[in-house]
Coordinates of C-alpha atoms and ligand atoms in Angstrom, one line a residue:
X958 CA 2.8 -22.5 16.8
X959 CA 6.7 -21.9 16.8
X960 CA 8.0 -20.0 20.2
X961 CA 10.3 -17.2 20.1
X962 CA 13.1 -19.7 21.5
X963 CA 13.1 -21.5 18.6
X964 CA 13.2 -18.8 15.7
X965 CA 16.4 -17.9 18.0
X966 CA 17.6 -21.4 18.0
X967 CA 17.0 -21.6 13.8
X968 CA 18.8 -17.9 13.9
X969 CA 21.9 -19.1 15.9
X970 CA 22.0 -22.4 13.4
X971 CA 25.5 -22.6 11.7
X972 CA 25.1 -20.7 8.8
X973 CA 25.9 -23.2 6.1
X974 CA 23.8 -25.8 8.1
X975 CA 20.8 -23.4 8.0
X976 CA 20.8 -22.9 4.1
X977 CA 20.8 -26.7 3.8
X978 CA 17.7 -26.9 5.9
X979 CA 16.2 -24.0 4.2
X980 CA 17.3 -25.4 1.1
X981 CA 15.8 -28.9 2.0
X982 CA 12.1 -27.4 3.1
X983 CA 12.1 -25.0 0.0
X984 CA 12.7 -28.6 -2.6
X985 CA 9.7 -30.1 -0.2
X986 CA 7.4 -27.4 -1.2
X987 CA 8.4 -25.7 -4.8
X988 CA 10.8 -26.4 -7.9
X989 CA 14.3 -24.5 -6.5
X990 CA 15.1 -23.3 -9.9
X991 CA 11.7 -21.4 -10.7
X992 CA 11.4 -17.2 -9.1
X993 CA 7.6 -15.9 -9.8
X994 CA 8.0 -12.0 -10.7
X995 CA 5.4 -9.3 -9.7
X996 CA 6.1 -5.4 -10.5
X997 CA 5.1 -2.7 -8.8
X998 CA 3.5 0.7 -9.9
X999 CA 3.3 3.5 -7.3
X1000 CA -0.7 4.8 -7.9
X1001 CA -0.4 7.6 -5.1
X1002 CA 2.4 9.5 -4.5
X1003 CA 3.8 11.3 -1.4
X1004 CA 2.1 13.1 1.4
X1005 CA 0.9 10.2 3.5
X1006 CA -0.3 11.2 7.1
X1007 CA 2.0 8.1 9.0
X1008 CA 4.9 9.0 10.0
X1009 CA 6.6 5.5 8.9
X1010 CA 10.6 6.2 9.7
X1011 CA 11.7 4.4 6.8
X1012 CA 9.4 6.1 4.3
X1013 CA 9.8 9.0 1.6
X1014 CA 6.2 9.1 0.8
X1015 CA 5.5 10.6 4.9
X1016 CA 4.3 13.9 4.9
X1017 CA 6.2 14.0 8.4
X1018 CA 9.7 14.3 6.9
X1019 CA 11.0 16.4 4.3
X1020 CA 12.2 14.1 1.4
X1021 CA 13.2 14.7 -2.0
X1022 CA 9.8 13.6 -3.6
X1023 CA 6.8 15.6 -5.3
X1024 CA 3.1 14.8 -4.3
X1025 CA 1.1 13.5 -7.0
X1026 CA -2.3 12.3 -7.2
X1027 CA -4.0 9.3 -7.4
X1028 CA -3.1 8.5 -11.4
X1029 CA -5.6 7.4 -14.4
X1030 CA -6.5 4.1 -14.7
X1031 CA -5.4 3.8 -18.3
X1032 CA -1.8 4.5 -17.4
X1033 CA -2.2 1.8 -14.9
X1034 CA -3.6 -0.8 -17.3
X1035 CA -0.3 -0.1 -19.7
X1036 CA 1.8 -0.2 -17.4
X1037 CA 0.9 -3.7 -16.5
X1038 CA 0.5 -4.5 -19.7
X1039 CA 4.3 -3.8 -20.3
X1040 CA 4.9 -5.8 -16.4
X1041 CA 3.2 -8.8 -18.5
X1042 CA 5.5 -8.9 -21.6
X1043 CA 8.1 -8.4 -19.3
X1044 CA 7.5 -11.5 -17.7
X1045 CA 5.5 -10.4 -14.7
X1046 CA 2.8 -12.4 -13.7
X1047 CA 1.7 -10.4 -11.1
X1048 CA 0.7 -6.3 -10.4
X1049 CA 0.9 -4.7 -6.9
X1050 CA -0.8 -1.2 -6.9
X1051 CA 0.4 1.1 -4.3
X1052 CA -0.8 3.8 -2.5
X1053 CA 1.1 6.4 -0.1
X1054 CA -2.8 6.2 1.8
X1055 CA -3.3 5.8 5.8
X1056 CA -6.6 4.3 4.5
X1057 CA -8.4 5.0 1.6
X1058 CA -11.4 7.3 0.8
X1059 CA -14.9 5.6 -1.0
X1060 CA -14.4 7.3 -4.0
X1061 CA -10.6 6.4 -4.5
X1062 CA -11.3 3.3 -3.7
X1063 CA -13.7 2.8 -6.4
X1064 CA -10.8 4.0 -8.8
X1065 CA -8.5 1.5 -7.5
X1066 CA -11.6 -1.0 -7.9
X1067 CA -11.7 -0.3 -11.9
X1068 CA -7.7 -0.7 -12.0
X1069 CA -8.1 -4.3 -10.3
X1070 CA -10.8 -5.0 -13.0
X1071 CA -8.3 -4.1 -15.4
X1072 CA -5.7 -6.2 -14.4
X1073 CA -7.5 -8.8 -14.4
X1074 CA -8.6 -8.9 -17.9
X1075 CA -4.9 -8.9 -18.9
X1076 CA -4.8 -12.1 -17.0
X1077 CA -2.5 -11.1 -14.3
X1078 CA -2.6 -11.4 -10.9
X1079 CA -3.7 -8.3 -8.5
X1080 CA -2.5 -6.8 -5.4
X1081 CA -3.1 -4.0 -3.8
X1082 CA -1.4 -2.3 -0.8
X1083 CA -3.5 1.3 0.4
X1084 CA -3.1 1.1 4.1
X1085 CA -5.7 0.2 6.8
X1086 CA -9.1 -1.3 5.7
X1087 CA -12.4 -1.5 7.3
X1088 CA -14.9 -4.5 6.4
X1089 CA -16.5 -2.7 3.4
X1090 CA -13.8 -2.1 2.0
X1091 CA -12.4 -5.4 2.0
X1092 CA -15.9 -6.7 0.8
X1093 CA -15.8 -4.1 -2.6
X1094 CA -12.1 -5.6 -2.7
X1095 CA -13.2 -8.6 -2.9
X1096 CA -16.0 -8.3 -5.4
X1097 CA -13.7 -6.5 -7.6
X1098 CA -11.6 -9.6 -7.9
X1099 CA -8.7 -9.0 -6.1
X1100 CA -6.1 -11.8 -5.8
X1101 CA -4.0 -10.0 -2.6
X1102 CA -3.7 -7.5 -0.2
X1103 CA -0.6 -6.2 1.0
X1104 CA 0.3 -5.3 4.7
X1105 CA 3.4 -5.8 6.2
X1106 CA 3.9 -6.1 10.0
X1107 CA 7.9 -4.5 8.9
X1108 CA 9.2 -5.1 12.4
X1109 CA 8.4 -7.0 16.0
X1110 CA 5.4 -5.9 18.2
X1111 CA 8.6 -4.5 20.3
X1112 CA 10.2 -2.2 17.7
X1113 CA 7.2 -1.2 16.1
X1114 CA 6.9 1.8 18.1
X1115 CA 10.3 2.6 17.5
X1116 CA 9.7 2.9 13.7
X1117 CA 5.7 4.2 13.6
X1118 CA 4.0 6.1 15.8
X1119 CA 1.0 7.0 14.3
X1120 CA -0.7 3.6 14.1
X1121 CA 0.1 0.3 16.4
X1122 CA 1.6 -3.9 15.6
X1123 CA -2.6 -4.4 16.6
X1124 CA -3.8 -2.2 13.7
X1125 CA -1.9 -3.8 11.2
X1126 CA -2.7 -7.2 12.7
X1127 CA -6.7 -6.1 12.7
X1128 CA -6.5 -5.2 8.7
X1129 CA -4.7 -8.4 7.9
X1130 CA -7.1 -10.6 9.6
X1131 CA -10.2 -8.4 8.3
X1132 CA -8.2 -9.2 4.6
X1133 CA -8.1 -12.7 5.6
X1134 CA -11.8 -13.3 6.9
X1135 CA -13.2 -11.7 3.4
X1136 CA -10.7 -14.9 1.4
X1137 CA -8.5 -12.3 -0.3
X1138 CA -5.3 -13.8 0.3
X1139 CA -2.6 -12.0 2.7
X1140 CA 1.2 -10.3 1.7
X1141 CA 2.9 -9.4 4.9
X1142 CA 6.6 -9.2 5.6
X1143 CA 9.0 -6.4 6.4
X1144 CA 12.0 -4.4 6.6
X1145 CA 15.5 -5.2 7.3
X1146 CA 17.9 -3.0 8.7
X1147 CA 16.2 -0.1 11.0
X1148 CA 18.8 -0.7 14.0
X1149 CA 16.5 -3.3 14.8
X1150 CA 17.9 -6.7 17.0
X1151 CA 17.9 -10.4 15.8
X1152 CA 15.0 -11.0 18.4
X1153 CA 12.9 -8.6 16.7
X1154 CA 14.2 -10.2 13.4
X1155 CA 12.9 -13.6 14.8
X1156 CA 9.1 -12.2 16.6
X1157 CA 8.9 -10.7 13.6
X1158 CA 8.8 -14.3 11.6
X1159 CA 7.1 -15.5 14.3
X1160 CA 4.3 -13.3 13.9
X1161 CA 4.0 -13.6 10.4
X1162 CA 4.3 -17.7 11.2
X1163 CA 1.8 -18.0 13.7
X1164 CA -0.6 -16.1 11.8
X1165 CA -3.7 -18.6 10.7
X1166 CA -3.5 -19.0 7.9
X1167 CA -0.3 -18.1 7.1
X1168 CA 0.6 -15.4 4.4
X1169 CA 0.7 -16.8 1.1
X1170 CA 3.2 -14.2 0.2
X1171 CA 6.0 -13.0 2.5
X1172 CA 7.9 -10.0 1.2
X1173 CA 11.4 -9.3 2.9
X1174 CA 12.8 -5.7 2.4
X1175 CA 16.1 -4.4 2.9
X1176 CA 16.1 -0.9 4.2
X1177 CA 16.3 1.5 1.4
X1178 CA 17.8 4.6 3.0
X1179 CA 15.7 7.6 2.1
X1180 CA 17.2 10.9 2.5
X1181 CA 15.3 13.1 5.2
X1182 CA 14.1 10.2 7.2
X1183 CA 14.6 9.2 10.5
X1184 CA 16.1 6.1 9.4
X1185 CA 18.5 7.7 6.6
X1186 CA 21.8 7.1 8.8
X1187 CA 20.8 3.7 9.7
X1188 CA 23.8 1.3 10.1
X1189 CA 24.3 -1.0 7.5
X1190 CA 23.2 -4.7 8.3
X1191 CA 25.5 -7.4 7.3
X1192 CA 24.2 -9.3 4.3
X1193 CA 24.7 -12.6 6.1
X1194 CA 22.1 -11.6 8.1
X1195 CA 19.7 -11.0 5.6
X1196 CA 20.1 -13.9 4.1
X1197 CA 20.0 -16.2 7.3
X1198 CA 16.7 -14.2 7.8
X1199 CA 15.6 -15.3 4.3
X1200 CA 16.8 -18.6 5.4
X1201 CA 14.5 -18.6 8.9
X1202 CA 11.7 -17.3 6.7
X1203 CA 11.7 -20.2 4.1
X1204 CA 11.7 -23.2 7.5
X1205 CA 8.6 -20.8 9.3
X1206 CA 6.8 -20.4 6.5
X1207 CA 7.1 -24.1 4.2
X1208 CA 4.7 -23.2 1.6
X1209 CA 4.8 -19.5 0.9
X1210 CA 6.5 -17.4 -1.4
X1211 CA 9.1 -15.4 0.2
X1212 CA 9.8 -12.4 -1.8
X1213 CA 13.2 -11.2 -2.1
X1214 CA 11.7 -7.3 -1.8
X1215 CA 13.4 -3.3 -1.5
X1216 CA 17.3 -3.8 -1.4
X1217 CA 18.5 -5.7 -4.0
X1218 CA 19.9 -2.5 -6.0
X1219 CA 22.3 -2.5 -3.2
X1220 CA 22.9 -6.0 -3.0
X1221 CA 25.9 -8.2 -5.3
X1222 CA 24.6 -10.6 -7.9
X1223 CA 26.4 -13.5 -5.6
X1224 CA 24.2 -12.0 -2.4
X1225 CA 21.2 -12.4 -4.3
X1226 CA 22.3 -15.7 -5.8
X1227 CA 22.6 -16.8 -1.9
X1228 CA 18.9 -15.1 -0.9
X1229 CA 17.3 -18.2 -3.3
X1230 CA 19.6 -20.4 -2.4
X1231 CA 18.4 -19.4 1.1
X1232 CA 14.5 -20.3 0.0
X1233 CA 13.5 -16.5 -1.6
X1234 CA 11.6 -17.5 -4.7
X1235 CA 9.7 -14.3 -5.6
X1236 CA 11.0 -10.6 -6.7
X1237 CA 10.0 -7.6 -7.8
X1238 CA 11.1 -6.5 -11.1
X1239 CA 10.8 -3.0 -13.6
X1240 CA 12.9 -0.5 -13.6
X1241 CA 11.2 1.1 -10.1
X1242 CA 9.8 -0.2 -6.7
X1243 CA 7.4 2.2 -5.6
X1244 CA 9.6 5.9 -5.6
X1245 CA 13.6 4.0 -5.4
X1246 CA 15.6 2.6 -8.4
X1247 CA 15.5 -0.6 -8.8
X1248 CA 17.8 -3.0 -10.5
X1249 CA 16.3 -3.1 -14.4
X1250 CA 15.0 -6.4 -16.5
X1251 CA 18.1 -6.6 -18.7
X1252 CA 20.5 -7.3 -15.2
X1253 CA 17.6 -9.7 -13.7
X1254 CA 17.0 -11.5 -17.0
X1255 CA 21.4 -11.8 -17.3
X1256 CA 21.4 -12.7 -13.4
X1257 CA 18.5 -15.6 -13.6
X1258 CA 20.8 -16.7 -17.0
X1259 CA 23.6 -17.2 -15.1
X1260 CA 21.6 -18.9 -12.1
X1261 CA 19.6 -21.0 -14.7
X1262 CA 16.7 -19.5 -12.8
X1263 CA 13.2 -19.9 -15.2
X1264 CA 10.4 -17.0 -14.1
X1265 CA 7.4 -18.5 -13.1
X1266 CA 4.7 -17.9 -15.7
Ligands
SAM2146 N1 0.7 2.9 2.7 C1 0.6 1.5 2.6 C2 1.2 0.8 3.8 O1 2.1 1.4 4.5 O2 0.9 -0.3 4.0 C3 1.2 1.0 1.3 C4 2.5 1.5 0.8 S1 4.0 1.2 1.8 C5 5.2 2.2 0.9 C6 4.4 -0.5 1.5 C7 5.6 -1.1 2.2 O3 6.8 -0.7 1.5 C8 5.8 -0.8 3.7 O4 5.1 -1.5 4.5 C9 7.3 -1.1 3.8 O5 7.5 -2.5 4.2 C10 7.9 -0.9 2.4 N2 8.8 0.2 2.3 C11 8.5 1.5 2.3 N3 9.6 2.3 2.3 C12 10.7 1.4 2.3 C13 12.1 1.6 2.3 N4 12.6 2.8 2.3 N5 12.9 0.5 2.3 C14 12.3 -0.7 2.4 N6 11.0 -0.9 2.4 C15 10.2 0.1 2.3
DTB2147 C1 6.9 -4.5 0.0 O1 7.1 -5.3 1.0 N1 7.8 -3.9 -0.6 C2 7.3 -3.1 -1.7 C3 5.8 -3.5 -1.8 N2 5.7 -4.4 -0.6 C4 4.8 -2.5 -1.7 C5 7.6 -1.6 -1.6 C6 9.1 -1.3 -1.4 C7 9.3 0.1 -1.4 C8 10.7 0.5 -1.4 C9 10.9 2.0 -1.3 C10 10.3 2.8 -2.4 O2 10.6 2.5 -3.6 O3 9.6 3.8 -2.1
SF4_2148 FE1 2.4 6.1 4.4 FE2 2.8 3.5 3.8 FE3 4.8 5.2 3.7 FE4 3.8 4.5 6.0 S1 4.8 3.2 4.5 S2 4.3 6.7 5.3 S3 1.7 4.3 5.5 S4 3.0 5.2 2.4

């Protein structure tokens, strides 16, 4: 069990002393010059019930976004289909839910089905789950759940109000107890302090087991939220957390997640230096630009980084 004390300790590390250590644990656990790629397709659009600060898909803030439906599964199965010759080896299916109803789920059930038989992995990400919906999950085949914690038990209510650090902890472990294996991480960047940075990992470290997959967002500023104006973090920062998250979490993949469409090639180039070894690619996160194939494809050339297949 790490302490808060020393996440702060690891924080306050010189910084080029830090990456080496990162560096050193990251070599112990995975080959350094391999990044596994997952894309994301936004299934439900907009009009979500939480009141997330950071989000354009809350029906609590006016954003420039139109609602949409819960989409066919056909378009779903070609869009992963394109993810795959793309290079993606994984598909995360998103849904702007606060939980889901029975007979979406059973939708989302047949798209997980679907991307299976491509012979990519799943994940899904449609809010808060009770146990039977974790079980059809399960039975459908689904290779992870995602549910980040985003910030420290201390912040949280600073960022959501509408749901507490406890129910997100309570879905996880529900996601965990059925053996579908966890994605939890967070955002970067909402005026939040380098202790919540730190009980944030901690969390996330202390968790048993620990999350297989660890996304870490940057802040994407969304016009109309709470969180538009947020000052900017310094990228140092983001990386050392990078850094912090590769020592607490050994043998996980760290995702490097939202943000890199505002970050320099040589930032990025730092986050896997730093330990990230995941990303998502396509030309879209969930509703935000992202940075396009044809740049990650030139940036891993220049890195001699090899996807994951
Ligand atoms: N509704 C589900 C939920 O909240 O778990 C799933 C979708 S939600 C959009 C998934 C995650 O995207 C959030 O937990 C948050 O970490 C991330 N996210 C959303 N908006 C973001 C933004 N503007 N910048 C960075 N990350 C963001
Ligand atoms: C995660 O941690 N980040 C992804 C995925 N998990 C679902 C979502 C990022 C969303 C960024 C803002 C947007 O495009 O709406
Ligand atoms: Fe809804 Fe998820 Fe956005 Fe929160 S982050 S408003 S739960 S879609």
């Amino acid at each position: 069990m790490w302490t808060l004390q020393e996440v702060e300790a690891l924080f306050s590390t010189p910084f080029n002393d830090l990456l080496f250590r990162a560096q050193q644990v990251h070599r112990e656990n995975f080959d350094p010059n391999q990044v596994q790629m997952s894309t994301l397709i936004n299934i439900k659009t907009g009009g979500c019930a939480e009141d997330c600060s950071y989000c354009s898909q809350s029906a609590h803030y006016d954003t420039p976004l139109d609602r949409e439906a819960l989409i066919e599964v056909d378009k779903v199965i070609a869009e992963a289909k394109k993810a795959k010759d793309s290079g993606s080896t994984r598909f995360c299916m998103g849904a702007a839910w606060r939980k889901p109803k029975a007979n979406d789920l059973q939708v989302v059930l047949e798209m997980i089905k679907g991307v299976k038989e491509l012979g990519m992995e799943s994940c899904v990400t449609l809010g808060m789950l009770e146990e039977e919906h974790v079980a059809l999950l399960k039975e459908a085949g689904l290779d992870y759940y995602n549910h980040n914690v985003d910030t420290s038990p201390e912040y949280y209510d600073k960022v959501v109000t509408t749901r507490t650090f406890s129910d997100r902890i309570a879905t996880i472990n529900r996601v965990q107890d059925a053996g579908i294996r966890v994605c939890s991480g967070g955002i970067l960047g909402m005026g939040e302090s380098r202790r919540d940075r730190g009980a944030m990992l901690m969390e996330l470290a202390n968790l048993s087991p620990q999350p297989q997959s660890v996304p870490i967002n940057l802040l994407v500023k969304i016009h109309g939220t709470p969180l538009a104006d947020s000052p900017e973090l310094d990228i140092f920062e983001f990386i050392r957390t990078i850094a912090v998250a590769r020592i607490l979490l050994p043998a996980s993949y760290v995702r490097l997640s939202a943000g890199r469409e505002q970050m320099t090639d040589e930032a990025q180039a730092l986050c896997f230096l730093a330990g990230a070894n995941s990303m998502f690619t396509g030309e879209k996160l969930l509703t935000t630009e992202s940075q396009g194939i044809d740049h990650d494809r030139e940036l891993f050339k220049r890195l001699d980084i090899q996807a994951e297949s």
